[in-house]
PDB file of C-alpha atoms in Angstrom:
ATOM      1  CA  UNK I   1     182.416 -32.866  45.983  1.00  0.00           C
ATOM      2  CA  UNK I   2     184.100 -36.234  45.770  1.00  0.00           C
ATOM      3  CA  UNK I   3     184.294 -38.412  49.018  1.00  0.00           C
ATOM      4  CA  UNK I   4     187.699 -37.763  49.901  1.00  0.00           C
ATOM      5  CA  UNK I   5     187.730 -33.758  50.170  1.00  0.00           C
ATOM      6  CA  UNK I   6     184.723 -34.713  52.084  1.00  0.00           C
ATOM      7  CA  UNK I   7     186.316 -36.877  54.300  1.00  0.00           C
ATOM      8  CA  UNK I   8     189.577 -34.522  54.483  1.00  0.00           C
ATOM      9  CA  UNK I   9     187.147 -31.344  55.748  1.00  0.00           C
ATOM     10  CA  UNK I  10     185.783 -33.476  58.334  1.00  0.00           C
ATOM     11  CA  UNK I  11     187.888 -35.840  59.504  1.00  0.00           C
ATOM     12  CA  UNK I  12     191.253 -33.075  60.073  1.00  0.00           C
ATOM     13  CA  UNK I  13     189.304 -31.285  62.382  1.00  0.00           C
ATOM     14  CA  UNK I  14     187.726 -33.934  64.350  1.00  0.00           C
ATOM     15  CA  UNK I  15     191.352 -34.990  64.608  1.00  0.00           C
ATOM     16  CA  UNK I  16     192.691 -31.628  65.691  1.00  0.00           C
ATOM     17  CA  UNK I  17     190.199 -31.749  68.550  1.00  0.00           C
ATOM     18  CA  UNK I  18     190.682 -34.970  69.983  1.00  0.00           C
ATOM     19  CA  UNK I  19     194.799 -33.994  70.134  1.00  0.00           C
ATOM     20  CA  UNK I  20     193.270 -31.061  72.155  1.00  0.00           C
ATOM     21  CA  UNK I  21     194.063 -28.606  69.612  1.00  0.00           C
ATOM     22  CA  UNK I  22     191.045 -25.690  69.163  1.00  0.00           C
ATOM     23  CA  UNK I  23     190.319 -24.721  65.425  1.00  0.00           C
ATOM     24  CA  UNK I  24     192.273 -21.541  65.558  1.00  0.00           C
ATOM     25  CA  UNK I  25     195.212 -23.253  66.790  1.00  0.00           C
ATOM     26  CA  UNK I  26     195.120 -25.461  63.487  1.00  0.00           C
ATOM     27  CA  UNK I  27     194.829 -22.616  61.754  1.00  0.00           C
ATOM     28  CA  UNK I  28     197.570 -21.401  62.465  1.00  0.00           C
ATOM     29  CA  UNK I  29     199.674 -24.589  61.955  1.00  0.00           C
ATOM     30  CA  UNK I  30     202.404 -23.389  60.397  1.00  0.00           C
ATOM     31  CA  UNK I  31     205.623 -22.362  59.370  1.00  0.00           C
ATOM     32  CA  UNK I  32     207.616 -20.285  61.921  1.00  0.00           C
ATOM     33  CA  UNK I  33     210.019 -18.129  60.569  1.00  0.00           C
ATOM     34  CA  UNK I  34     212.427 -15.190  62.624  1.00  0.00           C
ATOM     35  CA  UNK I  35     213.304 -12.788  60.304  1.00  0.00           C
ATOM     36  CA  UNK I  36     216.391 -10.443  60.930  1.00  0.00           C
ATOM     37  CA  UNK I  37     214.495  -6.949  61.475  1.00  0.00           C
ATOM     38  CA  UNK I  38     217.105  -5.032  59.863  1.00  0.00           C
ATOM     39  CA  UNK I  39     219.390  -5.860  56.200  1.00  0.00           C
ATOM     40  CA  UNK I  40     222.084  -3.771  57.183  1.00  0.00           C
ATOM     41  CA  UNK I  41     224.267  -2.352  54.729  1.00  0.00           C
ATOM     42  CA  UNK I  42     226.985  -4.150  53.625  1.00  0.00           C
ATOM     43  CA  UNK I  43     230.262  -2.328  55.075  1.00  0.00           C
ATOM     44  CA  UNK I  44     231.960   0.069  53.363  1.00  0.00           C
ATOM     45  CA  UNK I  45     229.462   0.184  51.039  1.00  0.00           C
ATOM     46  CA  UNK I  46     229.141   3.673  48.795  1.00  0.00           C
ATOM     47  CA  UNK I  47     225.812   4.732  49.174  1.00  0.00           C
ATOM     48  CA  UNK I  48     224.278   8.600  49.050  1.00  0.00           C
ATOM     49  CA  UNK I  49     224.197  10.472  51.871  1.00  0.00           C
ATOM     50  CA  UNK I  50     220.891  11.160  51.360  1.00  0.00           C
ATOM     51  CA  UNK I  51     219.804   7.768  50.440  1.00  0.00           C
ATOM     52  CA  UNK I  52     221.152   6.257  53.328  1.00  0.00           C
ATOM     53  CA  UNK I  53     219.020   8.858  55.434  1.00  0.00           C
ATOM     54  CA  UNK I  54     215.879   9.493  53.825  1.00  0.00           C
ATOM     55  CA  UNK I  55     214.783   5.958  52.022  1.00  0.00           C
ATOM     56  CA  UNK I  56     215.194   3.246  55.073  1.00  0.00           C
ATOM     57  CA  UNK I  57     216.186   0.992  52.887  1.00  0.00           C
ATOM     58  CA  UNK I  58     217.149  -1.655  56.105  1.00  0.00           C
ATOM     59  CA  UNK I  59     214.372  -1.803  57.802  1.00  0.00           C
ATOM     60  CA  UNK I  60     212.033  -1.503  53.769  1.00  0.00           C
ATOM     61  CA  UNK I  61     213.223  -4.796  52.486  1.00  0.00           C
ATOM     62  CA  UNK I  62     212.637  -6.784  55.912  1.00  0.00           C
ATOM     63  CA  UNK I  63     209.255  -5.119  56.341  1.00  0.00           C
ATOM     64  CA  UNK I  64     208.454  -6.284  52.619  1.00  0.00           C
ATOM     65  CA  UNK I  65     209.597  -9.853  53.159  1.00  0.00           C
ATOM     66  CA  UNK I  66     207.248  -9.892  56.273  1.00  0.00           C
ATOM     67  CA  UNK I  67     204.386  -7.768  54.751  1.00  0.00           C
ATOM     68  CA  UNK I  68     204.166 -11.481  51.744  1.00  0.00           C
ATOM     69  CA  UNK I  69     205.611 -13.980  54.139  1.00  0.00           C
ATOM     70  CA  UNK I  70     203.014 -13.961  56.174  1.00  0.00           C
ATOM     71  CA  UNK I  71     200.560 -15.376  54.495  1.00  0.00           C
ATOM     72  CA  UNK I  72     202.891 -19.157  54.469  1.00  0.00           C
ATOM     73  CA  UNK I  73     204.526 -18.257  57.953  1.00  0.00           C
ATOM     74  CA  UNK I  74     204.266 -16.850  61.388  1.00  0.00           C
ATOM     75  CA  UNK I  75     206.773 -14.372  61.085  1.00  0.00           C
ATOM     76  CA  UNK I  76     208.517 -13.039  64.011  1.00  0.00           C
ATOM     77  CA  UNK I  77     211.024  -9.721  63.827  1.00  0.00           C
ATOM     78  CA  UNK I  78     213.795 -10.420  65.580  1.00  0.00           C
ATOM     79  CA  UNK I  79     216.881  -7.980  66.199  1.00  0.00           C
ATOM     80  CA  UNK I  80     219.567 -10.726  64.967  1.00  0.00           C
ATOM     81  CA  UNK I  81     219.865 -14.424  63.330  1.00  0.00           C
ATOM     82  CA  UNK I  82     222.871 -16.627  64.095  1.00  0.00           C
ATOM     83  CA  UNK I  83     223.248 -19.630  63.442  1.00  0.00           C
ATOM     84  CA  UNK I  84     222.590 -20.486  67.831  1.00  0.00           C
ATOM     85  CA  UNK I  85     218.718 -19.410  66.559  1.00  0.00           C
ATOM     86  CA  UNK I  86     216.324 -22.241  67.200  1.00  0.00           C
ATOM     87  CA  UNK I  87     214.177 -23.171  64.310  1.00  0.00           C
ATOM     88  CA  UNK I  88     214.176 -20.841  61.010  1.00  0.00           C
ATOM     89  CA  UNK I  89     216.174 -17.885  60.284  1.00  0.00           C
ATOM     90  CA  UNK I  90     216.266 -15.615  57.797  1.00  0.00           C
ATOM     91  CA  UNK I  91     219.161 -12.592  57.796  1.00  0.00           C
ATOM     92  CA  UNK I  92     219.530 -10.882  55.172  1.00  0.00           C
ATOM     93  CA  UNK I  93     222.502  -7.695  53.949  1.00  0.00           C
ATOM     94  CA  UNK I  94     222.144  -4.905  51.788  1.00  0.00           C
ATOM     95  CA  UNK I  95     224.945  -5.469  49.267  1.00  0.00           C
ATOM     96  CA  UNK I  96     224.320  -3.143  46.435  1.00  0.00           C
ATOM     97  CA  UNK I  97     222.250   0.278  46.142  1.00  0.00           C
ATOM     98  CA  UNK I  98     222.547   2.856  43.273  1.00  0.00           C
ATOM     99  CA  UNK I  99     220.829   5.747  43.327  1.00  0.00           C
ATOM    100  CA  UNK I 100     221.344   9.083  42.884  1.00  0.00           C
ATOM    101  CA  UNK I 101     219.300  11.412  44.455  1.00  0.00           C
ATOM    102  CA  UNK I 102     217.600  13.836  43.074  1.00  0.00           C
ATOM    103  CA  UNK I 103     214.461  12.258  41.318  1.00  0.00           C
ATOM    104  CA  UNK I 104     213.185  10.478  38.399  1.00  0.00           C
ATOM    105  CA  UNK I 105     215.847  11.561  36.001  1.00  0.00           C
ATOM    106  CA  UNK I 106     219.057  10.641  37.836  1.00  0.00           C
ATOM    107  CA  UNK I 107     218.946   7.335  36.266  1.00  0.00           C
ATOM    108  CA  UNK I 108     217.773   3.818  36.890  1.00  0.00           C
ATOM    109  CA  UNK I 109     217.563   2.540  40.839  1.00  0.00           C
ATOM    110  CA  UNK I 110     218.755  -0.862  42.276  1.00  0.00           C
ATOM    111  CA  UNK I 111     219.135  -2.908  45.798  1.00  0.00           C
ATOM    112  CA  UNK I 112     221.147  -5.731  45.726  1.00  0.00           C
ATOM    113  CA  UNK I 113     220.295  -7.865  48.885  1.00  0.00           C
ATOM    114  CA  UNK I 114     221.957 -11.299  49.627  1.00  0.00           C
ATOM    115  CA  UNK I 115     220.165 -14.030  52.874  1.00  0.00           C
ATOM    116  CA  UNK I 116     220.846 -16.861  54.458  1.00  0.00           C
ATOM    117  CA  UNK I 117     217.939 -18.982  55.726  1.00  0.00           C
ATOM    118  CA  UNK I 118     218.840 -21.257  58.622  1.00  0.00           C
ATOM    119  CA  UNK I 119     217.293 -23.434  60.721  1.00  0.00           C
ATOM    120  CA  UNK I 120     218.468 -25.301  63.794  1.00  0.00           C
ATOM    121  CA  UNK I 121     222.035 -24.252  62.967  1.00  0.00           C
ATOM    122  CA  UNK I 122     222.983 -25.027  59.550  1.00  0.00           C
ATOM    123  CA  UNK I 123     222.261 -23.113  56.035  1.00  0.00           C
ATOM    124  CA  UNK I 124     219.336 -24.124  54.214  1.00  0.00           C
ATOM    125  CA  UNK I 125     219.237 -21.616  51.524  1.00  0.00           C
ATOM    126  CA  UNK I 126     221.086 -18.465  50.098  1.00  0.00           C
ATOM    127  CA  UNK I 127     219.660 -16.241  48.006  1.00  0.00           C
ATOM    128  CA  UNK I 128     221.345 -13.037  45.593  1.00  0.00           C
ATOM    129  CA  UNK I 129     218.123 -11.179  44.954  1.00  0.00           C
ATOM    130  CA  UNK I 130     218.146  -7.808  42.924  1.00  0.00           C
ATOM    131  CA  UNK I 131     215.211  -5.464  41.623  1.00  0.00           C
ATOM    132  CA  UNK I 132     215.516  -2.454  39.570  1.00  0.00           C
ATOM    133  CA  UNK I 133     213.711   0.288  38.224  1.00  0.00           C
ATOM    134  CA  UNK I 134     213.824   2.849  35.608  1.00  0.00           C
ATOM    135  CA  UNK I 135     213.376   6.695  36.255  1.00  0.00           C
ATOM    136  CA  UNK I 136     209.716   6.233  36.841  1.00  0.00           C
ATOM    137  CA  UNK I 137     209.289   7.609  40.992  1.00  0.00           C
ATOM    138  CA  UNK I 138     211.787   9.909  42.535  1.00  0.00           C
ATOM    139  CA  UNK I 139     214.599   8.373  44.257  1.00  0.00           C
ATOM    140  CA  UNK I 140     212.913   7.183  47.380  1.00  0.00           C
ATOM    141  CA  UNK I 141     210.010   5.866  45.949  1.00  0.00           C
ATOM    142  CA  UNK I 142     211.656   3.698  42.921  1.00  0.00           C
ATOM    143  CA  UNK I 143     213.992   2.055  45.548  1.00  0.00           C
ATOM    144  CA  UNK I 144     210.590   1.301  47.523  1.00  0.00           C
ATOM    145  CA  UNK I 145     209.464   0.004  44.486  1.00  0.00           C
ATOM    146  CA  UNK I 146     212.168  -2.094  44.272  1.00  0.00           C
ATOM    147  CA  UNK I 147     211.992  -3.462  47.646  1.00  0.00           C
ATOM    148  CA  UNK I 148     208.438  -4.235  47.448  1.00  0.00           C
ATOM    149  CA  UNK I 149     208.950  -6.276  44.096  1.00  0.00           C
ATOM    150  CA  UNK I 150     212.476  -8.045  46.148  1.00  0.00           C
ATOM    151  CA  UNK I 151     210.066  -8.508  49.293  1.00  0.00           C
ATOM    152  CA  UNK I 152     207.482 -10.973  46.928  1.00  0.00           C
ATOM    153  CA  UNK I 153     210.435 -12.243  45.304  1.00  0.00           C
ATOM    154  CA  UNK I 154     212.375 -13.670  48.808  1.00  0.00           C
ATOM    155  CA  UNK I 155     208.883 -14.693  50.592  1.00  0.00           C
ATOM    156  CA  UNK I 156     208.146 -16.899  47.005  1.00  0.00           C
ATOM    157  CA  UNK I 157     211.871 -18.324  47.852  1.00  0.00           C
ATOM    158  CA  UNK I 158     211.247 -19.235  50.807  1.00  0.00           C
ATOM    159  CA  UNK I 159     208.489 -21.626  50.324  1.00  0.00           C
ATOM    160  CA  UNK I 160     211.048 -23.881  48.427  1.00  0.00           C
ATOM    161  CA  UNK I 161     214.777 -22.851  49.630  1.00  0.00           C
ATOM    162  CA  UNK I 162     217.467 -23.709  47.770  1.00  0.00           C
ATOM    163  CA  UNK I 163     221.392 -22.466  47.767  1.00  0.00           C
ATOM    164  CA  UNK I 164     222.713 -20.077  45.373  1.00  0.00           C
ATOM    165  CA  UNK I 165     219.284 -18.793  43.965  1.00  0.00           C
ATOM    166  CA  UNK I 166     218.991 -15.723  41.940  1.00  0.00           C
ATOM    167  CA  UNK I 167     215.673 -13.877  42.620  1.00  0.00           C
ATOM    168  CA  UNK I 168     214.192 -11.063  40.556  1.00  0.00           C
ATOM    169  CA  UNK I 169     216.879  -9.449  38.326  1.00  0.00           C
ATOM    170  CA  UNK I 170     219.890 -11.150  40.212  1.00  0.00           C
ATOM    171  CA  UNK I 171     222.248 -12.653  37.547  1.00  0.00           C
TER     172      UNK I 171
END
């Protein structure tokens, strides 16, 4: 161990406590981020009857986005972000589904999400992210899939924001 990781290990939470700050508080030092607990669909966007009802896909790809964001941020679910939200936001929209329902030979699957990440009021990022999958789950499950795969994809974004990104198979 060289002297400075050493020092680092020591000294940071010698610091912490003389601030007044317990360990587990400065464990917890850091990012906060309120995340929009729904991607709504876009509107007027043609989507299955039955995928609309039966796959969730609103409240999948917010839960995914928490589910790896969490390990960089404290995420809070919040029912809206506007740009009035203090600190960082993250709303996101369901742009793009297709799916047929019916199972694992109705064709490929595919959500199309687009976000906006803001924080005190202005737009730090926007992202177009898209993930799809090939006839290998039924309906339901290749669009969860999906939004797992987009979930690590937007919580990797977020680390480093930057405008116009394309995340997973977005082109």
């Amino acid at each position: 161990m060289n002297t400075h990781s050493c020092f680092t290990r020591i000294a940071v939470p010698l610091a912490a406590i003389a601030l007044g700050l317990s360990l587990p508080a400065l464990a917890f030092a850091r990012g906060k981020l309120n995340l929009q607990e729904t991607a709504p669909f876009v509107r007027d966007l043609s989507v299955a009857k039955a995928v609309r009802s039966e796959c969730d896909l609103p409240h999948e790809v917010p839960n995914y986005v928490r589910a790896y964001a969490k390990k960089e941020f404290d995420v809070e679910l919040v029912e809206s972000v506007t740009p009035h939200s203090r600190g960082q936001g993250l709303a996101m929209t369901i742009v793009g589904v297709q799916a047929r329902p019916g199972g694992e030979f109705t064709g490929h699957k595919s959500i199309t999400v687009e976000g906006k990440l803001w924080e005190d009021g202005r737009v730090i990022g926007t992202f177009r992210a898209m993930r799809e999958t090939r006839g290998t789950f039924a309906t339901c499950g290749s669009l969860r899939y999906d939004a797992r795969s987009m979930g690590k994809d937007i919580a990797k974004w977020l680390k480093k924001p930057t405008m116009d990104a394309r995340l997973g198979d977005a082109r």
